[in-house]
Short mmCIF file of C-alpha atoms in Angstrom, two decimals:
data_model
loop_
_atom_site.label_atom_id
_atom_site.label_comp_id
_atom_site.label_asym_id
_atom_site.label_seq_id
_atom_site.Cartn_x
_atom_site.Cartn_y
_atom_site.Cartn_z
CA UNK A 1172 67.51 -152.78 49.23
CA UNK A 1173 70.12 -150.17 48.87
CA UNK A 1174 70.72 -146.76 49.24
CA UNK A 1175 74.29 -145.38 49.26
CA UNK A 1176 74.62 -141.49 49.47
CA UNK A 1177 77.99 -139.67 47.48
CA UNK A 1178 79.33 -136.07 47.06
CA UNK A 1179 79.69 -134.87 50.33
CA UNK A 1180 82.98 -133.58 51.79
CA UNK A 1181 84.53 -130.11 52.22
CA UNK A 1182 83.57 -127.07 51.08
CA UNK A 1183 83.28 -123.12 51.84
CA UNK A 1184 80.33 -120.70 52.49
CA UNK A 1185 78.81 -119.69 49.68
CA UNK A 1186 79.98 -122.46 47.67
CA UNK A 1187 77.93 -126.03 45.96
CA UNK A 1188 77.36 -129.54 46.68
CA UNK A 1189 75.92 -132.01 45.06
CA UNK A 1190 74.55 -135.49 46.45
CA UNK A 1191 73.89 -138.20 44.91
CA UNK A 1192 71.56 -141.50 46.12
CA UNK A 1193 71.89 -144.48 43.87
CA UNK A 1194 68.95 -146.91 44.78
CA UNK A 1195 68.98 -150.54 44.09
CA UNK A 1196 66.57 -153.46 45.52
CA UNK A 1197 63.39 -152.28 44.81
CA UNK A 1198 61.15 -150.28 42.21
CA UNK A 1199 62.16 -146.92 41.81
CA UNK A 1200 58.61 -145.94 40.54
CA UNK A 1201 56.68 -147.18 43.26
CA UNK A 1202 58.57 -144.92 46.16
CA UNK A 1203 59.37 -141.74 46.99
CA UNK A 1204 62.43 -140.78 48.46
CA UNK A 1205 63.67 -137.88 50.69
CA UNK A 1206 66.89 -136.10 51.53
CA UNK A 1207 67.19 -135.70 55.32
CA UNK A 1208 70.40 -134.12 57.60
CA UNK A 1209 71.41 -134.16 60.75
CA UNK A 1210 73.88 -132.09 62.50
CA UNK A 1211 75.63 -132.93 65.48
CA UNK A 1212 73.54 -132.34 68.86
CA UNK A 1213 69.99 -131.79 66.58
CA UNK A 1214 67.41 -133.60 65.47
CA UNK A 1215 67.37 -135.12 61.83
CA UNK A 1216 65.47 -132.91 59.56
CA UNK A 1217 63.66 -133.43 56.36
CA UNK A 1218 64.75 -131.56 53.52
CA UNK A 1219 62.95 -132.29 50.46
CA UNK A 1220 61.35 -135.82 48.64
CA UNK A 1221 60.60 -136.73 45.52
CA UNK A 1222 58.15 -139.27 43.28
CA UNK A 1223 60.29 -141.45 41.72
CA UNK A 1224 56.93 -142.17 39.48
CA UNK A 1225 56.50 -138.77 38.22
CA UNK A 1226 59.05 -136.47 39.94
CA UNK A 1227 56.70 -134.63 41.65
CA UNK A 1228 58.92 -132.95 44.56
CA UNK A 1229 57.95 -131.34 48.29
CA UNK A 1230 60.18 -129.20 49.93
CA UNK A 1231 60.15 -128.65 53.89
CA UNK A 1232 61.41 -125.37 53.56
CA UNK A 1233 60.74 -124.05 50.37
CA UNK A 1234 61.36 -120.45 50.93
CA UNK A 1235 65.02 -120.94 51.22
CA UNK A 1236 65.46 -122.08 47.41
CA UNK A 1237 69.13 -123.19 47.79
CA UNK A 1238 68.87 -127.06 47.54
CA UNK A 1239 66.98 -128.88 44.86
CA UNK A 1240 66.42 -132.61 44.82
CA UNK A 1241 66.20 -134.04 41.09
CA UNK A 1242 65.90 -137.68 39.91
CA UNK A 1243 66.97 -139.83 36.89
CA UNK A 1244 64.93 -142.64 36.63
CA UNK A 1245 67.22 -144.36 33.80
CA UNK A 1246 69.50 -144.89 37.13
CA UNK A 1247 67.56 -144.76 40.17
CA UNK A 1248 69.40 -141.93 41.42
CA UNK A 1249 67.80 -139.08 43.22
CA UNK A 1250 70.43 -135.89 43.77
CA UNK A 1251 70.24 -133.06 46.17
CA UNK A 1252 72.08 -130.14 44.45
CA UNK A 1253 72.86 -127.46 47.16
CA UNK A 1254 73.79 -124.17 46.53
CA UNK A 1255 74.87 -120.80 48.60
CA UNK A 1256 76.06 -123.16 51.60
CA UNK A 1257 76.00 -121.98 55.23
CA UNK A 1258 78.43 -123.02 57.77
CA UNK A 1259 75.07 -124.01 59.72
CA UNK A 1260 74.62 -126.56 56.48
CA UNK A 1261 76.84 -128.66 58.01
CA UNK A 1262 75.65 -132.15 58.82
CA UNK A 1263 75.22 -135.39 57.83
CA UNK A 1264 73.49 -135.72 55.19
CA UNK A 1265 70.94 -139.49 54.61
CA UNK A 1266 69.00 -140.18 51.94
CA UNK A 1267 65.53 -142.55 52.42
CA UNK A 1268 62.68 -144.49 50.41
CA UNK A 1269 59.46 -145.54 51.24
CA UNK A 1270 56.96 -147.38 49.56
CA UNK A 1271 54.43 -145.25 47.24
CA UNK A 1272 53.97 -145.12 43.61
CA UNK A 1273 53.11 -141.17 42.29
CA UNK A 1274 52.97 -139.28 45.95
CA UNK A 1275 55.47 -137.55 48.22
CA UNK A 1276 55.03 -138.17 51.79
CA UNK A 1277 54.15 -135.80 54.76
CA UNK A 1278 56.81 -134.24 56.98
CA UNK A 1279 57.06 -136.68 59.58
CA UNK A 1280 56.67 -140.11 57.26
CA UNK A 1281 58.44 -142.89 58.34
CA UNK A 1282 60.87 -143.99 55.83
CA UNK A 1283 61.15 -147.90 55.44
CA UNK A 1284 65.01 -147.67 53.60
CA UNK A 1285 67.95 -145.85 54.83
CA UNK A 1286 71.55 -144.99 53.46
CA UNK A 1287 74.69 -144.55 55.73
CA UNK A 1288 75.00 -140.73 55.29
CA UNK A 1289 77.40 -138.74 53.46
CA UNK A 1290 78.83 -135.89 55.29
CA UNK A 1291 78.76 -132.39 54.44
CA UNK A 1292 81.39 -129.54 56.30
CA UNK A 1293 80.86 -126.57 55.25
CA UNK A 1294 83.69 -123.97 56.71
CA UNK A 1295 83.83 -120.17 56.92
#
């Protein structure tokens, strides 16, 4: 099993990213998988998930509105595209799967996969 995160780096307020998490290993329609950050002296966070079944998506914070996670089944990709960026948006940023065919999990799931994390500056 493999997850490998892309598309971090450097970038300005106010300005776009977008992630990408290429999956390989296992059955992209029978898990879900989530976009999570962490910034340095915090907690990880949750961010959003997604069916890869259906596409059915949760968000943890949906009243922001700038990030949207997306999928393409054809390559077992999932991407986070984030927009407006905030120096405070600054983290690294890990993408994760867990078994379950047509559902996104709960805040607090434990994931079974992880990727190594892609990091994300964002600078004034």
């Amino acid at each position: 099993v493999q997850l490998v995160e892309s598309g971090g780096g450097l970038v300005q307020a106010g300005g776009s990213l977008r992630l990408s998490c290429a999956t390989s290993g296992f059955r992209f329609d029978d898990h879900a998988i989530g976009w999570f950050r962490q910034a340095p002296g915090k907690e990880r966070e949750g961010i959003a998930s997604i069916s890869g079944l259906d596409g059915t998506t949760y968000y943890e914070n949906p009243s922001e509105g700038r990030f949207i996670i997306s999928s393409d089944k054809a390559k077992n990709t999932v991407y986070l595209q984030m927009n407006s960026l905030k120096v405070e948006d600054t983290a690294v940023y890990y993408c994760a799967a867990t078994f379950g065919r047509g559902w996104v999990p709960p805040p607090g799931y434990r994931y079974d996969y992880w990727g190594q994390g892609t990091q994300v500056t964002v600078s004034a």
